[in-house]
Tab-separated table of C-alpha atoms in Angstrom:
chain	number	residue	atom	x	y	z
A	1385	MET	CA	-3.863	-17.686	4.500
A	1386	ASP	CA	-4.405	-19.105	1.044
A	1387	SER	CA	-3.092	-17.343	-2.002
A	1388	SER	CA	-4.397	-17.320	-5.512
A	1389	SER	CA	-2.540	-16.960	-8.783
A	1390	SER	CA	-2.897	-18.073	-12.375
A	1391	SER	CA	-0.202	-19.946	-14.265
A	1392	SER	CA	2.029	-17.684	-16.310
A	1393	SER	CA	5.645	-17.094	-17.224
A	1394	SER	CA	5.930	-14.982	-14.079
A	1395	SER	CA	9.260	-16.544	-13.116
A	1396	THR	CA	10.909	-14.653	-15.975
A	1397	ARG	CA	9.230	-11.308	-15.246
A	1398	HIS	CA	10.984	-8.385	-13.605
A	1399	TYR	CA	9.734	-7.389	-10.151
A	1400	ASN	CA	10.335	-4.094	-8.360
A	1401	TYR	CA	8.318	-5.059	-5.267
A	1402	ASP	CA	7.461	-8.149	-3.276
A	1403	VAL	CA	4.116	-6.780	-2.085
A	1404	PHE	CA	1.561	-4.256	-3.324
A	1405	PRO	CA	-1.068	-3.459	-0.658
A	1406	SER	CA	-4.527	-2.284	-1.713
A	1407	PHE	CA	-6.548	-0.717	1.119
A	1408	SER	CA	-8.900	1.996	2.297
A	1409	GLY	CA	-6.791	4.533	4.151
A	1410	GLN	CA	-9.617	5.806	6.349
A	1411	ASP	CA	-10.155	2.296	7.779
A	1412	VAL	CA	-6.647	0.943	8.306
A	1413	ARG	CA	-3.849	3.434	7.575
A	1414	ARG	CA	-3.334	4.652	11.158
A	1415	THR	CA	-3.975	1.293	12.827
A	1416	PHE	CA	-3.507	-2.086	11.183
A	1417	LEU	CA	-1.537	-0.862	8.178
A	1418	SER	CA	1.323	0.819	10.068
A	1419	HIS	CA	1.987	-2.358	12.088
A	1420	PHE	CA	1.643	-4.494	8.955
A	1421	PHE	CA	4.223	-2.399	7.076
A	1422	GLU	CA	6.637	-2.524	10.016
A	1423	ALA	CA	6.345	-6.337	10.167
A	1424	LEU	CA	7.000	-6.628	6.421
A	1425	LYS	CA	10.001	-4.308	6.724
A	1426	SER	CA	11.482	-6.355	9.599
A	1427	LYS	CA	11.433	-9.431	7.350
A	1428	GLY	CA	13.143	-7.622	4.477
A	1429	ILE	CA	10.014	-7.795	2.296
A	1430	LYS	CA	10.028	-4.979	-0.256
A	1431	THR	CA	6.623	-3.271	-0.134
A	1432	PHE	CA	5.203	-0.500	-2.291
A	1433	ILE	CA	4.391	2.536	-0.118
A	1434	ASP	CA	2.045	5.144	-1.599
A	1435	ASN	CA	3.295	8.111	0.442
A	1436	GLY	CA	2.819	11.380	-1.402
A	1437	ILE	CA	0.467	10.055	-4.087
A	1438	ILE	CA	-2.611	12.232	-4.494
A	1439	ARG	CA	-5.685	10.042	-4.920
A	1440	SER	CA	-8.306	10.847	-7.517
A	1441	GLU	CA	-10.965	9.057	-9.552
A	1442	SER	CA	-8.452	7.085	-11.648
A	1443	ILE	CA	-5.192	5.492	-10.564
A	1444	ASN	CA	-2.033	7.051	-11.957
A	1445	LEU	CA	0.771	5.507	-13.986
A	1446	GLU	CA	3.049	5.052	-10.940
A	1447	LEU	CA	0.451	2.829	-9.252
A	1448	ILE	CA	-0.304	0.893	-12.428
A	1449	ARG	CA	3.376	0.094	-12.835
A	1450	ALA	CA	3.750	-0.755	-9.125
A	1451	ILE	CA	0.866	-3.240	-9.315
A	1452	ARG	CA	2.248	-4.897	-12.425
A	1453	GLU	CA	5.766	-5.106	-10.973
A	1454	SER	CA	4.752	-6.679	-7.638
A	1455	ARG	CA	4.973	-10.406	-6.932
A	1456	ILE	CA	2.041	-10.381	-4.518
A	1457	ALA	CA	-0.986	-8.119	-4.189
A	1458	VAL	CA	-2.468	-8.024	-0.680
A	1459	VAL	CA	-6.049	-6.733	-0.766
A	1460	ILE	CA	-7.235	-5.444	2.621
A	1461	LEU	CA	-11.026	-5.413	2.340
A	1462	SER	CA	-12.714	-3.170	4.912
A	1463	LYS	CA	-16.050	-1.407	5.393
A	1464	ASN	CA	-15.136	1.662	3.325
A	1465	TYR	CA	-12.994	-0.096	0.703
A	1466	ALA	CA	-15.829	0.101	-1.843
A	1467	SER	CA	-16.486	3.787	-1.070
A	1468	SER	CA	-13.429	4.650	-3.154
A	1469	SER	CA	-13.406	4.359	-6.934
A	1470	TRP	CA	-9.603	4.480	-6.597
A	1471	CYS	CA	-9.635	1.241	-4.546
A	1472	LEU	CA	-12.076	-0.408	-6.936
A	1473	ASN	CA	-9.945	0.496	-9.954
A	1474	GLU	CA	-6.873	-0.865	-8.156
A	1475	LEU	CA	-8.722	-4.096	-7.431
A	1476	GLN	CA	-9.885	-4.396	-11.026
A	1477	LEU	CA	-6.290	-4.106	-12.286
A	1478	ILE	CA	-5.025	-6.547	-9.622
A	1479	MET	CA	-7.535	-9.192	-10.690
A	1480	GLU	CA	-6.564	-8.632	-14.335
A	1481	CYS	CA	-2.869	-9.098	-13.409
A	1482	LYS	CA	-3.784	-12.296	-11.566
A	1483	VAL	CA	-5.065	-13.723	-14.835
A	1484	SER	CA	-2.687	-12.189	-17.369
A	1485	LEU	CA	0.567	-12.123	-15.364
A	1486	GLY	CA	0.075	-14.903	-12.832
A	1487	GLN	CA	0.232	-12.440	-9.949
A	1488	THR	CA	-0.439	-13.914	-6.507
A	1489	VAL	CA	-3.384	-12.310	-4.695
A	1490	MET	CA	-3.899	-12.549	-0.927
A	1491	THR	CA	-6.896	-11.221	0.997
A	1492	ILE	CA	-7.498	-9.793	4.467
A	1493	PHE	CA	-11.103	-9.265	5.548
A	1494	TYR	CA	-10.833	-6.454	8.081
A	1495	ASP	CA	-14.115	-6.100	10.026
A	1496	VAL	CA	-16.091	-7.129	6.975
A	1497	GLU	CA	-17.725	-10.415	5.883
A	1498	PRO	CA	-16.566	-12.081	2.630
A	1499	SER	CA	-20.224	-12.647	1.671
A	1500	ASP	CA	-20.911	-8.892	1.888
A	1501	VAL	CA	-17.950	-8.271	-0.416
A	1502	ARG	CA	-19.022	-10.972	-2.880
A	1503	LYS	CA	-22.684	-9.921	-3.008
A	1504	GLN	CA	-22.106	-6.200	-2.282
A	1505	THR	CA	-24.505	-6.278	0.683
A	1506	GLY	CA	-24.554	-4.784	4.189
A	1507	ASP	CA	-22.552	-1.642	4.990
A	1508	PHE	CA	-20.011	-2.683	2.352
A	1509	GLY	CA	-22.786	-2.849	-0.257
A	1510	LYS	CA	-24.171	0.561	0.728
A	1511	ALA	CA	-20.741	2.140	0.239
A	1512	PHE	CA	-20.416	0.401	-3.122
A	1513	LYS	CA	-23.794	1.661	-4.337
A	1514	GLU	CA	-22.863	5.236	-3.437
A	1515	THR	CA	-19.630	4.951	-5.403
A	1516	CYS	CA	-21.499	3.526	-8.392
A	1517	TYR	CA	-23.745	6.585	-8.609
A	1518	GLY	CA	-23.171	8.297	-11.934
A	1519	LYS	CA	-20.816	5.587	-13.241
A	1520	THR	CA	-21.308	3.749	-16.524
A	1521	GLU	CA	-22.785	0.259	-16.591
A	1522	GLU	CA	-19.462	-1.048	-17.927
A	1523	GLU	CA	-17.552	0.388	-14.949
A	1524	LYS	CA	-20.045	-1.012	-12.443
A	1525	LYS	CA	-19.978	-4.438	-14.106
A	1526	LYS	CA	-16.154	-4.651	-13.949
A	1527	TRP	CA	-16.098	-3.600	-10.289
A	1528	ARG	CA	-18.742	-6.188	-9.356
A	1529	GLU	CA	-16.802	-8.912	-11.152
A	1530	ALA	CA	-13.575	-7.948	-9.378
A	1531	LEU	CA	-15.274	-7.927	-5.949
A	1532	SER	CA	-16.944	-11.273	-6.602
A	1533	GLN	CA	-13.627	-12.799	-7.656
A	1534	VAL	CA	-11.527	-11.455	-4.767
A	1535	ALA	CA	-14.149	-12.400	-2.148
A	1536	VAL	CA	-13.755	-16.138	-2.830
A	1537	ILE	CA	-9.968	-16.064	-2.268
A	1538	ALA	CA	-9.509	-17.519	1.211
A	1539	GLY	CA	-7.801	-15.078	3.554
A	1540	GLU	CA	-7.493	-13.958	7.149
A	1541	HIS	CA	-10.546	-12.581	8.976
A	1542	SER	CA	-9.811	-9.987	11.668
A	1543	VAL	CA	-12.784	-11.160	13.754
A	1544	SER	CA	-11.213	-14.626	13.993
A	1545	TRP	CA	-8.158	-13.319	15.836
A	1546	ALA	CA	-8.016	-12.245	19.483
A	1547	SER	CA	-4.711	-10.459	18.797
A	1548	GLU	CA	-4.084	-8.263	15.768
A	1549	ALA	CA	-0.331	-8.674	16.316
A	1550	GLU	CA	-0.666	-12.455	16.002
A	1551	MET	CA	-2.755	-12.067	12.852
A	1552	ILE	CA	-0.135	-9.789	11.277
A	1553	SER	CA	2.633	-12.239	12.203
A	1554	ARG	CA	0.712	-15.050	10.494
A	1555	ILE	CA	0.044	-12.979	7.374
A	1556	VAL	CA	3.695	-11.921	7.044
A	1557	THR	CA	4.810	-15.537	7.466
A	1558	ASP	CA	2.411	-16.592	4.704
A	1559	ILE	CA	3.771	-13.849	2.446
A	1560	SER	CA	7.368	-14.917	3.174
A	1561	ASN	CA	6.496	-18.506	2.296
A	1562	GLU	CA	4.927	-17.362	-0.958
A	1563	LEU	CA	8.059	-15.492	-2.081
A	1564	PRO	CA	10.805	-17.422	-3.920
A	1565	SER	CA	13.090	-19.183	-1.453
A	1566	THR	CA	16.096	-18.403	-3.624
A	1567	ASP	CA	16.288	-15.127	-5.507
A	1568	PHE	CA	19.163	-13.408	-7.307
A	1569	ASN	CA	19.972	-11.470	-4.115
A	1570	GLN	CA	20.224	-14.633	-2.028
A	1571	LEU	CA	23.070	-17.069	-1.545
A	1572	VAL	CA	22.912	-20.792	-2.173
A	1573	GLY	CA	23.381	-22.548	1.157
A	1574	ILE	CA	22.113	-19.527	3.124
A	1575	GLU	CA	20.003	-21.717	5.426
A	1576	ALA	CA	23.087	-23.597	6.628
A	1577	HIS	CA	24.987	-20.354	7.280
A	1578	VAL	CA	22.066	-18.935	9.294
A	1579	ALA	CA	21.647	-22.154	11.282
A	1580	ASN	CA	25.361	-22.233	12.151
A	1581	LEU	CA	25.304	-18.618	13.327
A	1582	ILE	CA	22.134	-19.101	15.404
A	1583	SER	CA	23.915	-21.933	17.188
A	1584	MET	CA	27.036	-19.799	17.676
A	1585	ILE	CA	25.210	-16.811	19.178
A	1586	CYS	CA	23.123	-19.041	21.517
A	1587	LEU	CA	19.909	-17.300	20.454
A	1588	GLU	CA	17.753	-18.621	23.293
A	1589	SER	CA	20.230	-17.888	26.076
A	1590	ASP	CA	20.416	-14.759	28.255
A	1591	GLU	CA	24.144	-14.494	27.583
A	1592	VAL	CA	25.355	-11.398	25.709
A	1593	LYS	CA	27.257	-12.516	22.608
A	1594	ILE	CA	29.514	-10.681	20.154
A	1595	VAL	CA	30.234	-12.782	17.067
A	1596	GLY	CA	32.239	-11.997	13.936
A	1597	ILE	CA	31.490	-13.030	10.339
A	1598	TRP	CA	34.782	-13.207	8.471
A	1599	GLY	CA	35.749	-13.849	4.863
A	1600	PRO	CA	37.191	-12.134	1.773
A	1601	GLU	CA	35.287	-9.467	-0.152
A	1602	GLY	CA	32.616	-10.906	-2.419
A	1603	ILE	CA	32.201	-14.138	-0.395
A	1604	GLY	CA	28.685	-13.258	0.803
A	1605	LYS	CA	29.187	-11.855	4.325
A	1606	THR	CA	26.628	-9.089	3.867
A	1607	THR	CA	24.036	-11.475	2.428
A	1608	ILE	CA	24.530	-13.857	5.338
A	1609	ALA	CA	24.368	-11.046	7.909
A	1610	ARG	CA	21.145	-9.698	6.376
A	1611	ALA	CA	19.570	-13.160	6.226
A	1612	LEU	CA	20.451	-13.793	9.876
A	1613	TYR	CA	19.001	-10.404	10.885
A	1614	ASN	CA	15.751	-11.035	9.018
A	1615	HIS	CA	15.479	-14.506	10.532
A	1616	ILE	CA	16.027	-13.648	14.211
A	1617	SER	CA	15.130	-9.953	14.622
A	1618	SER	CA	11.603	-10.733	15.871
A	1619	ASN	CA	13.213	-12.249	18.998
A	1620	PHE	CA	14.511	-8.842	20.124
A	1621	GLN	CA	12.827	-5.739	21.551
A	1622	LEU	CA	15.301	-3.408	19.851
A	1623	LYS	CA	17.162	-4.206	16.630
A	1624	PHE	CA	19.222	-2.435	14.013
A	1625	TYR	CA	21.181	-3.432	10.916
A	1626	SER	CA	23.890	-0.945	9.920
A	1627	GLU	CA	26.072	-0.903	6.818
A	1628	ILE	CA	28.615	1.561	8.136
A	1629	VAL	CA	30.136	4.204	5.901
A	1630	GLN	CA	33.455	4.867	7.632
A	1631	LYS	CA	33.413	8.038	9.714
A	1632	ALA	CA	36.068	10.150	11.355
A	1633	ASP	CA	33.591	11.351	14.007
A	1634	MET	CA	33.218	8.499	16.493
A	1635	THR	CA	30.652	10.384	18.583
A	1636	GLY	CA	28.545	10.810	15.466
A	1637	LEU	CA	28.852	7.093	14.747
A	1638	GLN	CA	27.631	6.185	18.242
A	1639	ASN	CA	24.708	8.617	17.962
A	1640	GLU	CA	23.801	7.165	14.572
A	1641	LEU	CA	23.704	3.649	15.990
A	1642	LEU	CA	21.713	4.698	19.054
A	1643	SER	CA	19.221	6.498	16.794
A	1644	GLY	CA	18.878	3.393	14.655
A	1645	ILE	CA	18.510	0.962	17.564
A	1646	LEU	CA	15.902	3.168	19.268
A	1647	ASP	CA	14.179	3.740	15.904
A	1648	HIS	CA	14.818	7.487	15.914
A	1649	ARG	CA	16.382	7.463	12.442
A	1650	ASP	CA	17.716	10.809	11.222
A	1651	MET	CA	16.999	12.367	14.632
A	1652	LYS	CA	19.590	13.653	17.055
A	1653	ILE	CA	19.748	11.793	20.373
A	1654	PRO	CA	19.164	14.521	23.015
A	1655	ASN	CA	20.576	12.502	25.921
A	1656	VAL	CA	23.119	9.768	25.154
A	1657	GLN	CA	23.154	8.485	28.739
A	1658	GLU	CA	19.391	8.076	28.748
A	1659	ALA	CA	19.573	6.217	25.411
A	1660	GLN	CA	22.242	3.881	26.772
A	1661	TYR	CA	20.110	3.311	29.875
A	1662	ARG	CA	17.237	2.124	27.646
A	1663	LEU	CA	19.590	-0.309	25.912
A	1664	MET	CA	20.646	-1.745	29.283
A	1665	HIS	CA	17.078	-2.771	30.054
A	1666	GLN	CA	16.038	-4.367	26.784
A	1667	ARG	CA	17.110	-7.250	24.551
A	1668	VAL	CA	19.043	-5.783	21.620
A	1669	LEU	CA	20.168	-7.149	18.255
A	1670	LEU	CA	22.844	-5.088	16.481
A	1671	VAL	CA	24.385	-6.107	13.161
A	1672	LEU	CA	27.384	-4.075	11.967
A	1673	ASP	CA	28.584	-4.546	8.406
A	1674	ASN	CA	31.869	-3.104	7.125
A	1675	VAL	CA	32.892	-1.619	10.492
A	1676	SER	CA	36.581	-0.699	10.813
A	1677	THR	CA	38.928	-1.688	13.638
A	1678	VAL	CA	38.943	1.853	15.058
A	1679	GLU	CA	35.166	2.235	14.820
A	1680	LEU	CA	34.567	-1.088	16.528
A	1681	HIS	CA	36.960	-0.138	19.325
A	1682	ALA	CA	35.126	3.178	19.800
A	1683	LEU	CA	31.866	1.293	20.347
A	1684	ARG	CA	33.180	-0.964	23.138
A	1685	ASN	CA	31.383	1.020	25.878
A	1686	LEU	CA	28.113	0.641	24.017
A	1687	PHE	CA	28.602	-3.142	23.872
A	1688	GLN	CA	29.528	-3.361	27.551
A	1689	ASP	CA	26.161	-1.881	28.555
A	1690	LEU	CA	24.154	-4.595	26.760
A	1691	LYS	CA	22.302	-7.205	28.821
A	1692	PHE	CA	19.420	-9.732	28.720
A	1693	GLY	CA	20.762	-11.933	25.957
A	1694	SER	CA	21.576	-9.106	23.551
A	1695	LYS	CA	23.592	-10.089	20.464
A	1696	VAL	CA	26.081	-8.151	18.318
A	1697	ILE	CA	27.084	-9.465	14.881
A	1698	VAL	CA	30.094	-7.908	13.138
A	1699	ALA	CA	30.894	-8.657	9.465
A	1700	ASN	CA	34.409	-7.828	8.268
A	1701	GLU	CA	37.060	-9.079	5.843
A	1702	ASN	CA	39.963	-8.202	8.169
A	1703	ILE	CA	40.704	-10.803	10.830
A	1704	GLY	CA	42.763	-8.167	12.632
A	1705	THR	CA	39.586	-6.187	13.345
A	1706	PHE	CA	38.319	-9.086	15.443
A	1707	THR	CA	41.581	-9.941	17.207
A	1708	TYR	CA	42.320	-6.297	18.117
A	1709	ASN	CA	38.852	-5.933	19.641
A	1710	ARG	CA	39.057	-9.317	21.396
A	1711	ILE	CA	36.191	-10.908	19.506
A	1712	GLU	CA	37.019	-14.589	19.840
A	1713	GLN	CA	33.954	-16.236	18.318
A	1714	ILE	CA	34.351	-15.891	14.562
A	1715	TYR	CA	32.305	-17.547	11.828
A	1716	LYS	CA	34.471	-18.109	8.747
A	1717	VAL	CA	32.523	-18.033	5.488
A	1718	ALA	CA	33.900	-20.820	3.300
A	1719	TYR	CA	33.975	-20.804	-0.484
A	1720	PRO	CA	30.969	-22.562	-2.021
A	1721	SER	CA	31.618	-26.012	-3.464
A	1722	SER	CA	31.782	-26.424	-7.252
A	1723	GLU	CA	28.173	-27.658	-7.216
A	1724	GLU	CA	27.019	-24.679	-5.161
A	1725	ALA	CA	28.990	-22.299	-7.381
A	1726	LEU	CA	27.202	-23.627	-10.470
A	1727	GLN	CA	23.873	-23.191	-8.646
A	1728	ILE	CA	24.608	-19.566	-7.772
A	1729	PHE	CA	25.665	-18.897	-11.349
A	1730	SER	CA	22.591	-20.665	-12.763
A	1731	TYR	CA	20.119	-18.746	-10.614
A	1732	SER	CA	21.548	-15.470	-11.945
A	1733	ALA	CA	21.875	-16.630	-15.558
A	1734	PHE	CA	18.724	-18.742	-15.939
A	1735	GLY	CA	16.538	-18.124	-12.878
A	1736	GLN	CA	16.765	-21.775	-11.844
A	1737	SER	CA	19.118	-24.016	-9.861
A	1738	SER	CA	20.741	-25.677	-12.861
A	1739	PRO	CA	21.419	-24.764	-16.492
A	1740	PRO	CA	18.692	-25.721	-18.994
A	1741	ARG	CA	19.373	-28.406	-21.572
A	1742	GLY	CA	21.688	-27.068	-24.234
A	1743	TYR	CA	23.516	-24.713	-21.857
A	1744	VAL	CA	25.013	-27.182	-19.362
A	1745	LYS	CA	28.442	-27.332	-21.018
A	1746	HIS	CA	28.600	-23.552	-21.611
A	1747	ALA	CA	27.574	-22.703	-18.039
A	1748	ALA	CA	30.083	-25.109	-16.501
A	1749	GLU	CA	32.912	-23.777	-18.672
A	1750	VAL	CA	32.190	-20.109	-17.966
A	1751	SER	CA	31.638	-20.498	-14.209
A	1752	LYS	CA	34.926	-22.383	-13.778
A	1753	LEU	CA	36.930	-19.494	-15.264
A	1754	ILE	CA	36.476	-17.446	-12.073
A	1755	ALA	CA	36.999	-18.353	-8.427
A	1756	PRO	CA	33.743	-19.282	-6.634
A	1757	PHE	CA	32.985	-15.874	-5.115
A	1758	PRO	CA	29.186	-15.454	-4.940
A	1759	LEU	CA	29.509	-11.809	-6.052
A	1760	SER	CA	31.469	-12.670	-9.203
A	1761	LEU	CA	29.180	-15.605	-10.009
A	1762	LYS	CA	26.072	-13.419	-9.678
A	1763	VAL	CA	27.520	-10.569	-11.737
A	1764	LEU	CA	28.760	-12.894	-14.488
A	1765	GLY	CA	25.543	-14.908	-14.582
A	1766	SER	CA	23.436	-11.747	-14.694
A	1767	ALA	CA	25.567	-10.372	-17.553
A	1768	LEU	CA	24.862	-13.521	-19.608
A	1769	ARG	CA	21.157	-13.776	-18.808
A	1770	GLY	CA	19.107	-13.848	-21.989
A	1771	LYS	CA	22.167	-13.998	-24.270
A	1772	SER	CA	22.284	-16.141	-27.427
A	1773	LYS	CA	24.183	-19.423	-27.759
A	1774	GLU	CA	26.766	-17.607	-29.877
A	1775	GLU	CA	27.390	-15.048	-27.125
A	1776	TRP	CA	27.759	-17.863	-24.590
A	1777	THR	CA	30.279	-19.559	-26.873
A	1778	VAL	CA	32.582	-16.519	-27.108
A	1779	ALA	CA	32.292	-15.611	-23.400
A	1780	PRO	CA	35.173	-17.878	-22.211
A	1781	ASP	CA	37.634	-16.389	-24.701
A	1782	LYS	CA	36.609	-12.881	-23.701
A	1783	LEU	CA	37.095	-13.651	-20.002
A	1784	LYS	CA	40.564	-15.039	-20.705
A	1785	THR	CA	41.640	-11.695	-22.176
A	1786	TYR	CA	41.299	-10.010	-18.757
A	1787	VAL	CA	44.714	-11.255	-17.692
A	1788	ASP	CA	45.476	-8.366	-15.319
A	1789	ASP	CA	42.280	-8.725	-13.328
A	1790	ARG	CA	41.468	-10.831	-10.292
A	1791	ASP	CA	38.538	-13.247	-10.531
A	1792	VAL	CA	35.882	-10.910	-9.161
A	1793	GLU	CA	37.223	-8.075	-11.300
A	1794	LYS	CA	36.967	-10.244	-14.428
A	1795	ALA	CA	33.242	-10.750	-13.853
A	1796	ILE	CA	32.656	-7.033	-13.208
A	1797	ARG	CA	34.665	-5.981	-16.280
A	1798	PHE	CA	32.764	-8.500	-18.412
A	1799	ALA	CA	29.438	-7.092	-17.205
A	1800	VAL	CA	30.444	-3.446	-17.687
A	1801	ASP	CA	31.802	-4.133	-21.178
A	1802	GLY	CA	28.321	-5.376	-22.091
A	1803	LEU	CA	26.617	-2.110	-21.095
A	1804	SER	CA	25.537	0.517	-23.592
A	1805	LYS	CA	27.289	3.894	-23.600
A	1806	LYS	CA	24.503	5.525	-21.592
A	1807	GLN	CA	24.343	2.622	-19.139
A	1808	LYS	CA	28.096	2.909	-18.566
A	1809	SER	CA	27.735	6.626	-17.935
A	1810	LEU	CA	25.035	5.912	-15.352
A	1811	PHE	CA	27.171	3.186	-13.745
A	1812	TYR	CA	30.136	5.538	-13.374
A	1813	SER	CA	27.870	8.271	-11.977
A	1814	LEU	CA	26.500	5.941	-9.298
A	1815	SER	CA	30.016	4.837	-8.352
A	1816	SER	CA	31.222	8.428	-7.903
A	1817	SER	CA	31.835	10.087	-4.533
A	1818	GLN	CA	28.435	11.809	-4.726
A	1819	PHE	CA	26.804	8.418	-4.288
A	1820	ARG	CA	29.246	7.058	-1.699
A	1821	GLY	CA	27.473	4.901	0.864
A	1822	LYS	CA	23.721	4.939	0.284
A	1823	LYS	CA	21.529	6.977	-2.027
A	1824	ASN	CA	17.757	6.999	-2.138
A	1825	LEU	CA	16.399	5.695	-5.443
A	1826	LYS	CA	14.007	8.602	-5.973
A	1827	ASP	CA	16.730	11.149	-5.164
A	1828	ALA	CA	19.117	9.434	-7.583
A	1829	ILE	CA	16.517	9.438	-10.358
A	1830	TYR	CA	15.774	13.130	-9.776
A	1831	PHE	CA	19.474	14.052	-9.665
A	1832	LEU	CA	20.528	12.052	-12.719
A	1833	ALA	CA	17.464	12.845	-14.838
A	1834	GLY	CA	18.620	16.450	-14.944
A	1835	ILE	CA	21.926	15.381	-16.475
A	1836	ASP	CA	20.742	12.972	-19.126
A	1837	ASP	CA	17.675	12.821	-21.348
A	1838	TRP	CA	16.830	9.121	-21.159
A	1839	ASP	CA	14.934	6.803	-18.778
A	1840	VAL	CA	17.255	6.874	-15.742
A	1841	GLU	CA	14.957	4.698	-13.622
A	1842	LYS	CA	15.011	1.954	-16.234
A	1843	GLY	CA	18.803	2.247	-16.466
A	1844	ILE	CA	19.197	1.943	-12.684
A	1845	GLN	CA	17.004	-1.157	-12.703
A	1846	THR	CA	19.172	-2.662	-15.470
A	1847	LEU	CA	22.272	-2.200	-13.287
A	1848	ALA	CA	20.409	-3.826	-10.378
A	1849	ASP	CA	19.361	-6.739	-12.598
A	1850	MET	CA	23.040	-7.219	-13.463
A	1851	ALA	CA	24.001	-7.257	-9.740
A	1852	LEU	CA	26.222	-4.187	-10.206
A	1853	ILE	CA	24.129	-2.309	-7.626
A	1854	SER	CA	21.523	-3.304	-5.041
A	1855	ILE	CA	18.219	-1.608	-4.225
A	1856	SER	CA	16.931	-2.278	-0.709
A	1857	SER	CA	13.299	-2.634	0.350
A	1858	GLU	CA	13.544	0.974	1.612
A	1859	GLY	CA	14.632	2.167	-1.850
A	1860	GLU	CA	18.298	2.718	-0.954
A	1861	ILE	CA	20.901	2.152	-3.674
A	1862	THR	CA	24.165	0.508	-2.619
A	1863	MET	CA	27.185	-0.603	-4.601
A	1864	HIS	CA	29.572	-3.292	-3.423
A	1865	HIS	CA	33.034	-2.011	-2.508
A	1866	LEU	CA	34.707	-4.227	-5.142
A	1867	VAL	CA	32.329	-3.040	-7.865
A	1868	ARG	CA	33.052	0.580	-6.912
A	1869	LEU	CA	36.812	0.002	-7.008
A	1870	MET	CA	36.591	-1.692	-10.390
A	1871	SER	CA	34.469	1.160	-11.701
A	1872	THR	CA	37.186	3.634	-10.688
A	1873	ARG	CA	39.855	1.533	-12.433
A	1874	LEU	CA	37.808	1.243	-15.621
A	1875	LEU	CA	37.016	4.948	-15.641
A	1876	TRP	CA	40.704	5.848	-15.261
A	1877	SER	CA	41.676	3.472	-18.057
A	1878	THR	CA	39.277	5.172	-20.482
A	1879	ASN	CA	40.587	8.674	-19.752
C-alpha cells in the first residue's frame, strides 16, 4: 500500500493517535473494521475509536481534533461512503491536513472501484448525488475535489485479495512501516533486545519456555517486554500482556489473567477448569510485568498446564523473584553505552538521534550528569525540549543542586520543578492512591475537571510529553513506579 503526504514540519507536531480511520459504518463496522481494529491493537498502534459519538450533518470538535492529531489517516472507501455528508466532511478535512500538516493518507477500496470514486460514477456516484441534494455549490465542489484527490492515492483493493485476513495483515504492516521507527516511548537499541529474546525463547520451537527480563528500575524492562509482545504476538492463538498491580487475592489474580488471555476482559470466568483446559490446547503468549515473587509462585499451576510452544515472559527488578520460582533463563538488560545514552536523550530533547548544531556540547554535558537509565534520560530530555540556550546553560548547575537524589530522581525532580503550579497539582493528583495502577484517560479527565477549572486534558498531555506519565493505545494512564515514589517525596517535602 502506498501512502501519500505533503512535506511539512510534522516531525515537531504533537500526535495523540497513530491512526484515524474514516469509513462508512453501514458497510464495514461489523465486518472488516472490527478485525482491522483488533490487528492494529495487537501491534500497539494507537487508533482513534469513535464509540459513543453521535453522527450528524457536520463533524464535531472531538473528531476535528482527532483528525489533526493523527499521524496517519486511513480512508476506507466503500459503496455507501459518499451517502454520508459526515464521511465527506471528514474526507475534506483529511485532504486539507495532508496539504497543510503533512499528514499521511492511506486508502482502502472496499468493494468499490477507484475510478468510480474519482469520477463519482456507478453505485458510488448515485450515493454521492443523493447526498449532494440540497447542498450548496461550494460544498459539492469541495467534496468532489476531495474524492478526486483521495482516489488517485494507491491503496489496497479488497477484490484483489482472496483472504481479508491477509489483506488486513498487509495493511497493518504498511501502517507500522509508515510510523516512526524510534519515538519518545521507544528505546534505542530495542531491535537488538527483541532479537536476543526471540532467540532465548526459541520462538519457532514447540518447547514451552519461561524467560525472565531482569534489570534495575528505569532501565527499560517494560519497553522491551512491550516491544517483544508486539513483535511476536501474531504467532500465538492466545496472548495477553499484563502490568500487574500487586494483589492480596491470588485467586482473583489468576481469574484476571485467564480473562485477559481468553479475551474476556472485565468478565468473571464461570469455570476456571474449563478455561485452563482451553489454555492446554492452544499456543499461548503471556507477558507479566511487575509481578511479585508470591504472585508468580501462585501462578505456577497455570504455567504447568501450558503446551504447544507457549511462552511466558516475566519482567522484574528482583533477581530473587526468578531464583525462588526456578526461572533459570534470564535476560539481563544492560545499561546503554554513552553513545546510546546520548541518542535516547536527543530523541526526547530534539526529536532526532543527535543534538542539532549549537547544542552538542550542552546535550553531552547534561546527559552525563545522570546515570544512563533510559527513564531518566527521557524525562530529562523531555523537560528540556524547546528550551532556550540560556536555560540549557543553567541546567547542569541546577542538576548538581539535587545532592540527596539518585540519578533517576534528579531527572524527575528537574522535570517537576519546571511545571506550572496547576501542572504540579495535576501531577500529584495522578500519582495519588486514587490513580494507583491504571486509570482511563476519559475517566481521569472527567474526575479531575470537577476539581479544577482549567484544561485538564491538555495538562495530562503535557505530563505525557514530559514522560512523567504514559498513555496507552487503549487510553490507559500509567505512571512509572519511580516517578510515583518521587512524587510522594516531593509532595511531603512541600507540606
